[in-house]
Short mmCIF file of C-alpha atoms in Angstrom, two decimals:
data_model
loop_
_atom_site.label_atom_id
_atom_site.label_comp_id
_atom_site.label_asym_id
_atom_site.label_seq_id
_atom_site.Cartn_x
_atom_site.Cartn_y
_atom_site.Cartn_z
CA MET S 183 97.46 126.54 57.06
CA SER S 184 100.90 126.22 56.65
CA SER S 185 102.24 128.30 53.41
CA VAL S 186 105.39 126.19 52.43
CA THR S 187 104.84 125.21 48.88
CA GLU S 188 104.14 121.51 48.18
CA GLU S 189 107.04 121.46 44.50
CA TYR S 190 109.08 119.29 44.47
CA PRO S 191 112.56 121.22 45.79
CA THR S 192 115.02 122.85 43.32
CA GLN S 193 118.11 120.88 42.69
CA THR S 194 119.91 123.97 43.99
CA LEU S 195 118.48 123.08 47.46
CA ARG S 196 119.31 119.77 47.65
CA VAL S 197 122.51 120.26 46.07
CA THR S 198 123.99 123.30 47.46
CA ASN S 199 122.87 121.92 51.53
CA LEU S 200 125.31 118.84 50.81
CA VAL S 201 127.94 121.09 49.74
CA SER S 202 127.56 123.68 52.76
CA TYR S 203 126.91 119.70 54.74
CA ALA S 204 130.60 118.97 54.05
CA LEU S 205 132.16 122.15 54.37
CA LEU S 206 130.49 122.71 58.15
CA ILE S 207 132.22 119.43 58.84
CA VAL S 208 135.59 119.96 57.34
CA VAL S 209 135.64 123.34 59.38
CA ASN S 210 134.59 121.89 62.58
CA VAL S 211 136.73 119.37 62.24
CA ALA S 212 139.71 121.52 61.51
CA SER S 213 139.49 123.60 64.58
CA ASN S 214 138.81 120.95 66.72
CA SER S 215 141.37 119.77 66.02
CA GLY S 216 144.19 122.08 66.24
CA MET S 217 144.59 122.44 62.87
CA LEU S 218 143.77 125.69 62.57
CA GLY S 219 145.72 127.01 65.87
CA PRO S 220 144.05 126.49 69.53
CA THR S 221 141.30 124.29 69.61
CA ASN S 222 137.56 125.68 71.01
CA ALA S 223 138.39 124.17 74.21
CA GLU S 224 141.13 125.66 75.08
CA ILE S 225 140.24 129.53 73.47
CA SER S 226 136.56 129.07 75.87
CA GLN S 227 138.88 127.72 79.12
CA LYS S 228 141.07 131.61 78.42
CA TYR S 229 136.85 132.99 77.96
CA SER S 230 134.69 131.28 80.57
CA THR S 231 132.47 132.64 81.74
CA PRO S 232 129.86 132.03 84.66
CA LEU S 233 126.69 129.92 82.04
CA THR S 234 130.02 128.71 80.55
CA PRO S 235 128.23 124.58 80.12
CA ALA S 236 130.34 121.43 81.35
CA GLY S 237 132.76 119.93 78.69
CA TRP S 238 130.98 117.91 78.22
CA ALA S 239 127.29 119.33 77.51
CA PHE S 240 129.33 120.12 74.50
CA SER S 241 129.15 116.38 73.33
CA ILE S 242 125.55 117.71 71.92
CA TRP S 243 127.57 119.19 68.69
CA GLY S 244 127.48 115.52 67.92
CA LEU S 245 124.19 114.76 67.42
CA ILE S 246 123.39 118.37 66.83
CA PHE S 247 125.43 116.80 63.23
CA ALA S 248 124.79 113.48 62.47
CA LEU S 249 120.67 114.21 62.33
CA GLU S 250 121.12 117.51 60.13
CA GLY S 251 124.43 114.84 57.50
CA LEU S 252 121.57 112.72 57.90
CA GLY S 253 118.67 114.86 56.68
CA VAL S 254 120.40 116.68 53.36
CA ILE S 255 121.48 112.57 52.79
CA TYR S 256 117.97 112.35 52.32
CA ALA S 257 116.69 115.58 51.50
CA ALA S 258 119.20 114.77 48.47
CA LEU S 259 117.43 111.61 47.73
CA PRO S 260 114.42 110.87 45.66
CA HIS S 261 112.50 108.37 47.93
CA GLY S 262 109.66 109.80 49.50
CA TYR S 263 108.45 113.02 47.26
CA ASN S 264 105.25 113.42 45.51
CA GLU S 265 103.81 110.64 48.16
CA ASN S 266 101.89 113.00 49.51
CA GLY S 267 103.32 115.82 49.96
CA TRP S 268 105.22 116.10 53.65
CA LYS S 269 108.47 115.79 53.04
CA GLU S 270 108.15 118.96 49.90
CA ARG S 271 107.21 121.08 52.71
CA THR S 272 109.40 119.57 55.19
CA VAL S 273 111.79 120.33 53.02
CA ASN S 274 111.22 123.65 52.17
CA ALA S 275 109.87 124.64 55.03
CA ILE S 276 113.52 124.61 56.10
CA GLY S 277 115.22 126.48 52.68
CA TYR S 278 118.41 127.89 53.63
CA THR S 279 117.75 128.59 57.08
CA TRP S 280 120.57 124.96 57.62
CA GLN S 281 122.94 126.75 55.23
CA ALA S 282 122.35 129.91 56.75
CA CYS S 283 123.01 129.18 59.96
CA TRP S 284 126.28 126.40 59.46
CA LEU S 285 127.82 129.30 57.27
CA PHE S 286 127.02 132.10 59.94
CA GLU S 287 128.52 128.65 62.34
CA CYS S 288 132.23 128.90 59.77
CA LEU S 289 132.37 132.54 60.95
CA TRP S 290 132.25 131.92 63.91
CA GLN S 291 135.22 129.37 64.67
CA LEU S 292 137.26 130.66 61.84
CA VAL S 293 136.92 134.06 64.15
CA PHE S 294 137.14 132.73 67.19
CA LEU S 295 140.94 131.76 66.89
CA VAL S 296 141.62 135.82 66.50
CA ARG S 297 141.72 135.45 70.25
CA THR S 298 140.63 139.86 70.37
CA PRO S 299 138.33 141.89 71.15
CA PHE S 300 136.93 142.84 68.44
CA GLY S 301 137.72 139.31 67.04
CA MET S 302 134.54 138.32 69.83
CA VAL S 303 131.87 140.99 68.95
CA ALA S 304 132.07 139.68 65.84
CA CYS S 305 131.94 136.11 67.74
CA MET S 306 129.23 137.17 68.94
CA VAL S 307 127.16 138.90 65.90
CA PHE S 308 127.93 135.99 64.12
CA LEU S 309 126.80 133.16 66.43
CA LEU S 310 123.05 135.77 67.37
CA ALA S 311 122.80 135.24 63.36
CA ALA S 312 123.33 131.82 63.68
CA LEU S 313 120.36 131.41 66.37
CA ALA S 314 118.76 134.03 64.19
CA SER S 315 118.91 131.50 60.72
CA MET S 316 117.25 128.40 62.86
CA LEU S 317 114.84 129.84 64.82
CA PHE S 318 113.42 131.41 61.60
CA GLY S 319 113.06 127.25 60.08
CA LEU S 320 112.44 126.40 63.22
CA SER S 321 109.20 128.61 62.85
CA ARG S 322 108.55 127.80 59.75
CA LEU S 323 108.33 123.70 60.37
CA TYR S 324 106.56 125.30 63.84
CA ALA S 325 103.96 126.93 60.67
CA LEU S 326 103.67 123.97 59.01
CA ASN S 327 102.74 121.28 61.35
CA ARG S 328 100.10 123.76 63.53
CA GLY S 329 98.18 123.18 60.69
CA GLN S 330 97.54 119.84 60.80
CA ALA S 331 96.92 117.59 63.58
CA SER S 332 99.05 114.64 62.94
CA LEU S 333 102.09 114.79 60.00
CA PRO S 334 101.87 110.97 58.14
CA SER S 335 106.45 110.70 59.23
CA VAL S 336 108.75 110.18 62.55
CA LEU S 337 110.97 110.27 59.17
CA LEU S 338 110.83 114.25 59.03
CA TYR S 339 110.26 114.38 62.24
CA VAL S 340 114.18 112.56 63.44
CA LEU S 341 115.70 113.63 60.18
CA PHE S 342 114.36 117.71 59.36
CA PHE S 343 112.53 118.54 62.95
CA LEU S 344 114.30 117.33 65.31
CA PRO S 345 117.88 118.76 64.75
CA THR S 346 116.66 122.53 64.06
CA SER S 347 115.10 122.14 67.93
CA ILE S 348 118.48 121.07 69.30
CA ASN S 349 120.61 122.95 67.31
CA ALA S 350 118.38 126.17 68.16
CA ALA S 351 117.66 125.96 72.06
CA TRP S 352 121.58 125.25 72.42
CA LEU S 353 122.57 128.18 70.08
CA SER S 354 120.23 130.31 72.63
CA VAL S 355 121.86 129.39 75.08
CA ALA S 356 125.06 129.55 73.38
CA SER S 357 125.12 132.72 71.99
CA GLY S 358 123.54 133.99 75.16
CA LEU S 359 127.93 133.03 76.37
CA GLY S 360 129.07 134.46 72.90
CA VAL S 361 127.75 137.87 74.56
CA LEU S 362 129.28 137.98 77.61
CA ILE S 363 132.53 137.19 76.28
CA VAL S 364 132.23 140.69 74.46
CA PRO S 365 132.70 142.32 78.03
CA LEU S 366 134.88 139.31 79.38
CA SER S 367 137.90 139.95 76.15
CA TYR S 368 137.78 143.88 77.17
CA GLY S 369 138.59 143.33 81.40
CA HIS S 370 135.29 144.54 82.19
CA THR S 371 134.81 141.63 84.45
CA ALA S 372 132.45 143.18 87.45
CA HIS S 373 128.14 142.35 86.69
CA LEU S 374 129.53 139.57 84.65
CA GLU S 375 128.14 137.45 87.44
CA ALA S 376 125.32 138.83 87.46
CA ALA S 377 124.44 139.69 83.29
CA ALA S 378 124.84 135.20 82.98
CA ALA S 379 122.54 135.07 85.31
CA VAL S 380 120.39 137.26 83.97
CA THR S 381 120.49 135.48 80.41
CA ALA S 382 119.66 131.85 81.90
CA ALA S 383 117.32 133.58 82.75
CA VAL S 384 115.82 134.68 79.62
CA ALA S 385 116.78 131.45 77.83
CA THR S 386 114.18 129.85 80.45
CA ALA S 387 111.42 131.86 79.48
CA ALA S 388 112.13 131.84 75.75
CA GLY S 389 112.01 127.61 76.20
CA LEU S 390 108.60 128.30 78.65
CA LEU S 391 107.02 130.61 75.97
CA THR S 392 107.62 127.27 73.45
CA LEU S 393 106.80 125.70 75.24
CA GLN S 394 103.71 126.57 76.67
CA ARG S 395 102.89 127.55 71.79
CA GLU S 396 103.95 125.09 70.62
CA LYS S 397 104.95 122.02 72.80
CA ASP S 398 108.14 121.18 72.22
CA VAL S 399 109.64 119.21 74.21
CA ALA S 400 113.31 118.18 72.55
CA TYR S 401 113.41 122.64 72.68
CA GLY S 402 112.64 122.62 76.43
CA LEU S 403 114.81 119.60 76.91
CA THR S 404 117.91 120.86 75.30
CA LEU S 405 117.33 123.81 77.83
CA VAL S 406 118.06 121.85 80.93
CA TRP S 407 120.90 119.61 78.99
CA SER S 408 122.58 123.46 79.52
CA LEU S 409 121.46 124.73 82.38
CA ALA S 410 122.12 121.20 84.50
CA ALA S 411 125.80 121.65 82.57
CA VAL S 412 126.27 125.27 83.79
CA CYS S 413 125.36 123.99 87.56
CA ALA S 414 127.66 121.11 86.89
CA LYS S 415 131.23 124.18 85.95
CA HIS S 416 129.31 126.25 88.86
CA LYS S 417 128.96 124.75 91.74
CA ARG S 418 130.08 128.21 94.46
CA VAL S 419 128.30 130.70 91.72
CA GLN S 420 125.11 131.63 93.52
CA ASN S 421 123.22 133.39 91.14
CA VAL S 422 123.43 131.20 87.98
CA ILE S 423 123.00 128.04 89.50
CA ILE S 424 119.80 129.96 91.75
CA VAL S 425 118.38 131.11 87.69
CA SER S 426 120.15 127.85 86.24
CA VAL S 427 118.40 125.24 88.79
CA ILE S 428 115.18 127.19 89.36
CA GLY S 429 115.41 126.51 85.30
CA ILE S 430 115.90 122.31 84.69
CA VAL S 431 112.25 122.30 86.64
CA LEU S 432 110.08 124.70 85.00
CA LEU S 433 111.70 123.12 82.05
CA SER S 434 110.81 119.43 83.49
CA ILE S 435 108.03 120.57 84.43
CA ALA S 436 107.20 121.84 81.31
CA SER S 437 108.15 119.27 79.25
CA ALA S 438 106.48 116.59 80.90
CA ALA S 439 102.89 118.92 81.19
CA ALA S 440 103.76 119.36 76.64
CA MET S 441 103.73 115.07 76.81
CA VAL S 442 100.64 114.39 78.90
CA GLN S 443 98.45 117.33 76.69
CA LYS S 444 99.78 115.73 73.63
CA HIS S 445 99.10 112.01 74.81
CA ARG S 446 95.81 113.23 75.79
CA GLN S 447 95.97 115.61 72.13
CA ARG S 448 96.31 111.69 70.43
CA LYS S 449 94.18 109.86 72.39
CA TYR S 450 90.98 111.15 70.70
CA SER S 451 92.38 112.75 67.70
CA PRO S 452 91.42 110.57 64.48
CA MET S 453 94.91 110.12 63.71
CA HIS S 454 97.88 108.23 65.38
CA GLY S 455 101.10 108.44 64.38
CA GLY S 456 103.62 110.50 62.11
CA LEU S 457 105.36 114.00 62.53
CA GLY S 458 103.23 115.90 64.27
CA GLU S 459 102.95 113.05 67.32
CA ALA S 460 106.48 112.54 67.26
CA LEU S 461 106.97 117.50 67.62
CA GLN S 462 105.25 117.43 70.40
CA GLY S 463 106.35 113.71 72.50
#
């Protein structure tokens, strides 16, 4: 059973969630509109690595931000609390991890504009910190779900678990990309392709482990999306393409297997419907 408290989430948590999310949106709009200088797309073009995905892949941020925004609004509303304790436990499981991730993402956005080698080192640190924050929140949600055969609300899954899972998976690739940009910013490109292939392999292995342990299909499919975008952009980078294609195949198979397994579990479960089932596909 999870040790996450069933107490009503504090007003501080609910209010700071709203304020932090608003700040996240303001910083992203300002950065991507060019109000603060060159856009992310323009800077990313300058620091393109063999792991940089095609531009369309970044549209996933729209889904992540939309779901997180709905999540913080729903967390702030009184509806759903004290009915069965699941909303309390879900919101408390996430706690301040979303806010921590958003803070590091905002810092990354601002420092990325500096476009210096030291700035790229700082960006790498911020991305890794954002990933660690989101993975910590995701691990708490896994623990919450693991103690139950089925959780009672698909809404809780869509507004809390899904954006946490997608964000964590996407950041696992983005942080790897941030690591690769550091030597590139210093002019060291000799082994960049090999490093990109290793990074893609590590992300794939982490995804397979997550699918095997938690049956988190959203995490696996987000990695498939990311690797497909890498293949679309770097058709001539042989090593990265090979590793990415293998990753796509393995993650797709593992995601399908997870969905089938959970379908069979639901078939024989005394409880049907809810967050736990939605989580598993």
